[in-house]
Amino acid sequence: MAVAVPGLVLHIAGISLSHPVDALLYGVAIVGAAFLLSWAAEAAQVDISAGLAIALLALVAVLPEYAVDFVFTIQGGEAYAQYGPTCLPPGSTEQSPCGLALANMTGANRILVGVGWALVVLLAAIRLRRGGADAGQEGGAGTSHREGHATRVTLQRTDAVPLVFLLLATVYSLTLPLRVSITLVDTVVLVGIFVLYSIRVAKAPAEDPDLIGPSAWVGRMDAGKRRTGYIGFFVVAAVIIVLCAEPFADSLVQTGTELGISQFFLVQWLAPLASEAPELLVAGLYAWRLKTTDALATLVSSKVNQWSLLVGTLPIVFALSAGSLNGLPVDTVQREELLITAAQSLFAVALLVTLSITVWGALSLLGLFVAQFVLAATLPPPLQELELLILSGVYLGAAIVLFVRQRHALVRLVRDGLRTPYAQLTETAGSSTK
């Protein structure tokens, strides 16, 4: 709450120091709010089922990302209403506001997988190598282990549920690059996937949550104080986000204009870092304690959330602000960004099709994520678009190979994710966790 005060003061007093400083202070305020949301969602696990708690935590943890992306989508809708499908006045060379909405969403999704999923596995590997057997015992039932020189993180059988729904959302999202707009039809499909996912995880049995830090402090309180505590966190965080999201987005775009930095780059990569940072840090802390199943399962659920509900609600926000049902326009650049984001998601699911991932798998996620920046910085502009297509092909080709090689595991994953009763899944959860 303290780190949010400067941003709140700027907004309430109507003060502007400079666009870069404003963006920094508003961004830090959103980071603080996101931590409050994460702790509140974790403490709420005491009162609801484990599966629903994971879904709630994933939903709440990405609310700052929703707020920022909705701001860009509203601006895009207003520009569409004024200028038409280009969302820009004639002759303008600025970045399209409609494109910025999709840029923010694709950047957030790729950071979550390329950095977040890899971070969990790599931190566990470092912890095991430094702590040896003692570190392995800290993880309780053991959510990670070493096989020779490799570290493997293994999920529980119940984690097949979010993975399968992520697979469904990803397969559908592979059709988005073929469109000229994302419409309310996509909303029905993607939000429908999220609703079915929520119904499925709500059937998970209740478990005692393993809380740490502020969430543990709130979770140990008496029922009345506990609920007042985490509801209070929710309310305060929501107020901070509502007040700071729009000035943060505006300051970020203006910073790009002033400093000669691509607005697209700042919106796609810097803005999501502010909203995703708390979730990544919390997952990192869990991984360092070798609670890697909790860490990775939460990040997988967050990916389901962003790739279904977030993408699915953008056309609604756009339609309301644009006063049109034509859908959020998708230009050539955004088609390529959507393609590589969907391809990365498919590759990530393929890596986890056996409900486990090794250090080499994590390094492949991180390496391919970093490669796009290295290639973009070294290749001439005419080849930069080709770079995204080539990397998308690498992701898709690797995913297909993995699915074919692990086709029996894929069938089992789909069956467990969609049909197997939770009672059966939890019977072998302990034995499937390494």
XYZ file of C-alpha atoms in Angstrom:
434
model
C 0.000 0.000 0.000
C 2.908 2.318 0.765
C 4.477 2.012 -2.687
C 1.116 2.895 -4.249
C 0.869 6.226 -2.410
C 3.015 8.317 -4.826
C 0.973 7.173 -7.822
C -2.302 7.844 -6.021
C -1.128 11.336 -5.016
C -0.179 12.128 -8.620
C -3.606 11.084 -9.879
C -5.738 12.656 -7.154
C -3.803 15.950 -7.184
C -3.641 16.050 -10.975
C 0.147 16.440 -10.905
C 2.486 15.401 -13.708
C 6.243 15.310 -13.016
C 7.302 13.978 -16.423
C 5.885 11.181 -18.531
C 8.686 8.675 -17.762
C 8.526 9.390 -14.010
C 4.721 9.278 -14.053
C 4.804 5.903 -15.832
C 7.270 4.586 -13.245
C 5.215 5.720 -10.231
C 1.905 4.499 -11.646
C 3.532 1.202 -12.645
C 4.956 0.684 -9.151
C 1.503 1.409 -7.689
C 0.006 -1.328 -9.893
C 2.762 -3.724 -8.770
C 1.858 -3.017 -5.132
C -1.824 -3.571 -5.847
C -1.047 -6.845 -7.602
C 0.799 -8.115 -4.517
C -2.225 -7.260 -2.361
C -4.459 -9.178 -4.770
C -2.177 -12.215 -4.712
C -2.061 -12.325 -0.908
C -5.829 -11.869 -0.659
C -6.497 -14.683 -3.127
C -4.084 -17.006 -1.290
C -5.672 -16.262 2.100
C -9.123 -16.929 0.615
C -8.024 -20.533 -0.041
C -8.788 -21.249 3.626
C -12.505 -20.821 2.897
C -12.926 -22.434 -0.545
C -11.970 -25.637 -2.362
C -8.391 -26.101 -3.534
C -9.190 -26.258 -7.241
C -11.431 -23.202 -7.105
C -8.775 -21.425 -5.022
C -6.144 -22.013 -7.717
C -8.526 -20.673 -10.378
C -9.435 -17.683 -8.194
C -5.784 -16.942 -7.476
C -5.006 -17.100 -11.174
C -7.941 -14.823 -11.993
C -7.199 -12.267 -9.308
C -3.448 -12.203 -9.922
C -3.962 -11.022 -13.502
C -6.588 -8.347 -12.745
C -3.978 -5.590 -13.151
C -3.247 -6.973 -16.617
C -6.980 -6.830 -17.402
C -7.185 -3.218 -16.211
C -4.244 -2.033 -18.316
C -5.324 -3.980 -21.408
C -8.907 -2.733 -21.107
C -7.611 0.853 -21.067
C -5.800 0.293 -24.374
C -8.863 -1.501 -25.790
C -11.169 1.396 -24.818
C -8.779 3.857 -26.454
C -8.752 1.658 -29.553
C -12.551 1.539 -29.603
C -12.819 5.324 -29.344
C -10.280 5.720 -32.164
C -12.238 3.200 -34.282
C -15.444 5.171 -33.747
C -13.679 8.334 -34.897
C -11.413 7.136 -37.720
C -12.724 3.749 -38.834
C -10.871 0.401 -39.174
C -7.389 1.995 -39.241
C -8.040 3.592 -35.817
C -5.811 6.487 -36.993
C -6.391 9.809 -38.748
C -5.421 9.884 -42.454
C -1.670 10.194 -42.986
C -0.774 9.403 -39.374
C 2.391 7.380 -38.769
C 1.715 6.669 -35.094
C 1.050 3.230 -33.677
C -2.613 2.241 -33.974
C -4.414 2.273 -30.600
C -6.240 -0.882 -31.695
C -2.886 -2.598 -32.210
C -1.684 -1.545 -28.749
C -4.548 -3.470 -27.095
C -3.461 -6.717 -28.730
C 0.237 -5.918 -28.191
C -0.291 -5.694 -24.442
C -2.182 -8.999 -24.361
C 0.308 -10.968 -26.487
C 3.270 -9.600 -24.529
C 1.723 -10.582 -21.199
C 0.993 -14.106 -22.420
C 4.487 -14.659 -23.780
C 6.181 -13.302 -20.638
C 4.065 -15.570 -18.439
C 5.180 -18.704 -20.322
C 8.609 -17.773 -21.639
C 9.801 -16.310 -18.344
C 7.382 -17.546 -15.661
C 7.200 -21.256 -16.473
C 10.934 -21.403 -17.120
C 11.686 -19.456 -13.921
C 9.969 -22.062 -11.737
C 11.971 -24.976 -13.125
C 15.314 -23.176 -13.224
C 15.009 -21.860 -9.658
C 14.159 -25.359 -8.444
C 17.211 -26.711 -10.270
C 19.502 -24.112 -8.683
C 17.998 -24.791 -5.252
C 18.504 -28.536 -5.583
C 22.086 -28.183 -6.771
C 22.966 -25.843 -3.920
C 21.027 -27.553 -1.156
C 21.323 -31.196 -2.212
C 19.242 -33.657 -0.235
C 18.340 -31.119 2.464
C 16.809 -28.817 -0.118
C 14.857 -31.707 -1.558
C 13.358 -32.445 1.839
C 12.169 -28.837 2.191
C 9.624 -29.402 -0.523
C 7.659 -31.772 1.674
C 6.189 -34.404 -0.560
C 8.755 -33.366 -3.142
C 7.637 -31.390 -6.150
C 10.967 -31.644 -7.947
C 13.790 -34.124 -8.111
C 17.025 -34.805 -9.928
C 17.531 -37.542 -12.486
C 21.261 -37.827 -13.014
C 22.309 -34.319 -14.049
C 18.765 -33.188 -14.924
C 16.129 -31.637 -12.686
C 12.513 -32.512 -13.376
C 9.439 -30.720 -12.044
C 6.377 -32.964 -11.877
C 2.796 -31.764 -11.537
C -0.044 -33.591 -9.818
C -2.561 -35.566 -11.834
C -5.219 -32.954 -10.981
C -3.195 -30.390 -12.951
C -4.322 -32.156 -16.128
C -7.501 -30.074 -15.831
C -6.014 -26.598 -16.465
C -3.605 -28.012 -19.039
C -6.415 -29.504 -21.130
C -8.462 -26.311 -21.064
C -5.335 -24.358 -21.983
C -4.895 -26.755 -24.910
C -8.502 -26.144 -26.025
C -8.091 -22.352 -25.842
C -4.764 -22.573 -27.661
C -6.061 -24.710 -30.522
C -8.912 -22.260 -31.051
C -6.576 -19.269 -30.792
C -4.498 -20.632 -33.664
C -7.393 -19.497 -35.882
C -7.153 -15.852 -34.726
C -4.194 -14.955 -36.999
C -6.415 -15.865 -39.962
C -8.951 -13.146 -39.092
C -9.237 -9.444 -39.868
C -10.816 -8.870 -36.456
C -11.521 -10.551 -33.120
C -15.290 -10.592 -32.710
C -18.017 -11.448 -30.235
C -18.114 -14.947 -31.749
C -14.610 -15.432 -30.358
C -15.904 -14.082 -27.052
C -18.560 -16.779 -26.871
C -16.041 -19.561 -27.571
C -13.189 -18.370 -25.353
C -15.306 -17.221 -22.414
C -17.240 -20.482 -22.750
C -13.978 -22.417 -22.370
C -13.180 -20.431 -19.231
C -16.652 -21.030 -17.758
C -16.377 -24.780 -18.363
C -12.919 -24.730 -16.787
C -14.264 -22.916 -13.700
C -17.113 -25.411 -13.350
C -14.664 -28.304 -13.617
C -12.176 -27.015 -11.022
C -14.974 -26.071 -8.624
C -15.502 -29.809 -8.112
C -12.032 -30.228 -6.636
C -12.003 -31.331 -2.977
C -10.992 -28.914 -0.244
C -7.419 -29.058 1.046
C -5.423 -27.205 3.672
C -3.502 -24.481 1.784
C 0.219 -23.969 2.319
C 0.411 -20.220 2.891
C 3.502 -18.070 3.410
C 4.151 -14.420 4.244
C 1.249 -11.927 4.494
C -1.275 -14.472 3.201
C -0.331 -16.818 6.066
C -0.713 -13.965 8.561
C -4.250 -13.256 7.296
C -5.086 -16.950 6.923
C -4.339 -17.682 10.604
C -6.883 -15.144 11.841
C -10.318 -16.035 13.154
C -12.921 -16.474 10.410
C -14.436 -13.004 10.756
C -11.131 -11.144 10.857
C -9.695 -13.333 8.085
C -12.525 -12.591 5.691
C -12.464 -8.911 6.567
C -8.699 -8.942 5.972
C -8.623 -10.442 2.513
C -11.763 -8.607 1.374
C -10.069 -5.403 2.555
C -7.002 -6.300 0.478
C -9.232 -6.865 -2.548
C -11.006 -3.508 -2.142
C -7.848 -1.452 -1.580
C -6.083 -3.114 -4.517
C -9.096 -2.569 -6.777
C -9.192 1.150 -5.921
C -5.467 1.499 -6.667
C -5.796 -0.297 -10.007
C -8.883 1.673 -11.095
C -7.192 4.985 -10.318
C -3.754 4.148 -11.762
C -4.381 1.929 -14.808
C -5.409 4.649 -17.263
C -2.729 7.242 -16.320
C -0.129 4.448 -16.400
C -1.130 3.482 -19.937
C -1.215 7.106 -21.104
C 2.138 7.959 -19.492
C 3.717 4.884 -21.050
C 2.591 5.825 -24.563
C 3.716 9.431 -24.089
C 7.084 8.210 -22.788
C 7.637 6.327 -26.010
C 6.834 9.456 -28.040
C 9.148 11.695 -25.978
C 12.118 9.342 -25.805
C 11.865 8.022 -29.338
C 11.192 4.504 -28.047
C 8.639 2.391 -29.881
C 5.251 2.722 -28.204
C 4.536 -0.805 -29.363
C 7.639 -2.107 -27.541
C 6.788 -0.353 -24.260
C 3.150 -1.456 -24.317
C 3.947 -5.051 -25.302
C 6.817 -5.697 -22.886
C 7.145 -3.031 -20.175
C 3.467 -2.656 -19.250
C 2.926 -6.436 -18.784
C 6.040 -6.618 -16.593
C 4.380 -4.243 -14.128
C 1.211 -6.334 -13.945
C 2.891 -9.764 -14.136
C 5.847 -9.065 -11.793
C 4.094 -9.929 -8.491
C 2.802 -13.229 -9.863
C 6.243 -14.138 -11.181
C 7.883 -13.202 -7.874
C 5.396 -15.210 -5.814
C 5.892 -18.226 -8.113
C 9.641 -17.758 -7.795
C 9.430 -17.818 -3.991
C 7.405 -21.041 -4.116
C 9.948 -22.573 -6.497
C 12.838 -21.575 -4.234
C 11.090 -23.419 -1.392
C 10.698 -26.361 -3.826
C 6.926 -25.973 -3.837
C 7.215 -26.174 -7.592
C 3.898 -27.935 -8.146
C 2.064 -25.024 -6.486
C 4.118 -22.478 -8.401
C 3.759 -24.049 -11.831
C 0.104 -25.016 -11.353
C -0.757 -21.403 -10.503
C 1.071 -20.098 -13.561
C -0.669 -22.667 -15.786
C -4.046 -21.553 -14.421
C -3.089 -17.917 -15.033
C -2.257 -18.780 -18.618
C -5.683 -20.428 -19.022
C -7.217 -17.244 -17.655
C -5.324 -14.870 -19.932
C -5.648 -16.998 -23.069
C -9.397 -17.513 -22.662
C -11.145 -14.914 -20.487
C -8.833 -11.958 -21.216
C -8.760 -12.494 -24.985
C -12.474 -13.289 -24.976
C -13.510 -10.104 -23.152
C -11.517 -7.705 -25.348
C -14.194 -7.700 -28.115
C -16.853 -6.824 -25.505
C -14.858 -3.855 -24.195
C -14.068 -2.779 -27.755
C -17.706 -3.019 -28.895
C -18.919 -0.921 -25.962
C -16.319 1.796 -26.530
C -16.513 1.788 -30.350
C -20.285 1.486 -30.600
C -19.783 -1.212 -33.234
C -20.099 -4.981 -33.481
C -17.453 -5.275 -36.212
C -14.821 -6.553 -33.791
C -11.337 -5.473 -32.707
C -9.271 -4.982 -35.911
C -6.239 -7.224 -36.431
C -3.559 -5.826 -38.749
C -0.666 -7.720 -40.338
C 1.728 -7.124 -37.454
C -0.806 -8.292 -34.896
C -1.571 -11.434 -36.886
C 2.092 -12.395 -36.593
C 2.111 -11.565 -32.875
C -1.028 -13.656 -32.310
C 0.492 -16.530 -34.269
C 3.737 -16.673 -32.293
C 1.834 -16.314 -28.994
C -0.493 -19.209 -29.848
C 2.423 -21.290 -31.154
C 4.397 -20.711 -27.942
C 1.357 -21.758 -25.900
C 0.990 -24.997 -27.882
C 4.685 -25.800 -27.414
C 4.416 -25.139 -23.666
C 1.470 -27.545 -23.323
C 3.379 -30.140 -25.348
C 6.308 -29.885 -22.923
C 3.944 -30.640 -20.032
C 1.865 -33.325 -21.733
C 3.415 -35.943 -19.402
C 2.726 -33.623 -16.421
C 6.456 -33.027 -16.004
C 9.097 -30.734 -17.425
C 12.893 -30.852 -17.267
C 15.481 -28.085 -17.123
C 16.087 -28.599 -20.846
C 12.404 -27.978 -21.519
C 12.482 -24.814 -19.407
C 15.622 -23.615 -21.189
C 13.945 -24.169 -24.555
C 11.021 -21.966 -23.464
C 13.339 -19.250 -22.205
C 15.763 -19.552 -25.110
C 13.099 -19.204 -27.803
C 11.568 -16.288 -25.895
C 14.919 -14.470 -25.771
C 15.741 -15.380 -29.382
C 13.035 -13.110 -30.775
C 14.666 -10.066 -29.135
C 18.168 -11.012 -30.240
C 17.035 -11.611 -33.818
C 14.920 -8.436 -33.885
C 17.951 -6.411 -32.775
C 20.342 -7.956 -35.320
C 18.201 -8.536 -38.398
C 17.383 -5.723 -40.852
C 13.736 -4.471 -40.723
C 12.578 -6.379 -43.855
C 13.521 -9.672 -42.183
C 12.013 -8.973 -38.760
C 8.531 -10.063 -39.814
C 10.010 -13.209 -41.321
C 11.710 -13.853 -37.968
C 8.350 -14.120 -36.167
C 7.045 -16.532 -38.788
C 10.156 -18.721 -38.532
C 10.018 -18.817 -34.720
C 6.301 -19.624 -34.894
C 7.148 -22.511 -37.204
C 9.796 -23.754 -34.763
C 7.291 -23.664 -31.884
C 4.597 -25.454 -33.899
C 6.958 -28.044 -35.362
C 8.437 -28.882 -31.949
C 4.942 -29.114 -30.422
C 3.721 -31.518 -33.100
C 6.792 -33.738 -32.651
C 6.273 -33.843 -28.876
C 2.561 -34.612 -29.192
C 3.213 -37.429 -31.650
C 5.964 -38.941 -29.490
C 3.813 -38.656 -26.360
C 0.454 -39.440 -27.997
C -0.522 -41.940 -25.312
C 0.206 -39.361 -22.602
C -1.840 -36.836 -24.588
C -4.859 -39.157 -24.659
C -4.516 -39.757 -20.924
C -4.159 -36.016 -20.270
C -7.319 -35.188 -22.218
C -9.274 -37.958 -20.494
C -8.147 -36.859 -17.026
C -8.678 -33.180 -17.762
C -12.216 -33.538 -19.094
C -13.766 -36.714 -17.690
C -11.955 -38.420 -14.813
C -13.649 -37.604 -11.482
C -11.571 -35.512 -9.096
C -11.801 -38.260 -6.481
C -9.860 -40.523 -8.833
C -7.369 -37.819 -9.744
C -6.581 -37.040 -6.125
C -6.105 -40.725 -5.222
C -2.820 -40.789 -7.100
C -1.867 -37.136 -6.646
C 0.660 -37.871 -3.946
C 2.356 -40.636 -5.855
C 2.514 -38.593 -9.071
C 4.303 -35.677 -7.405
C 8.069 -35.846 -7.453
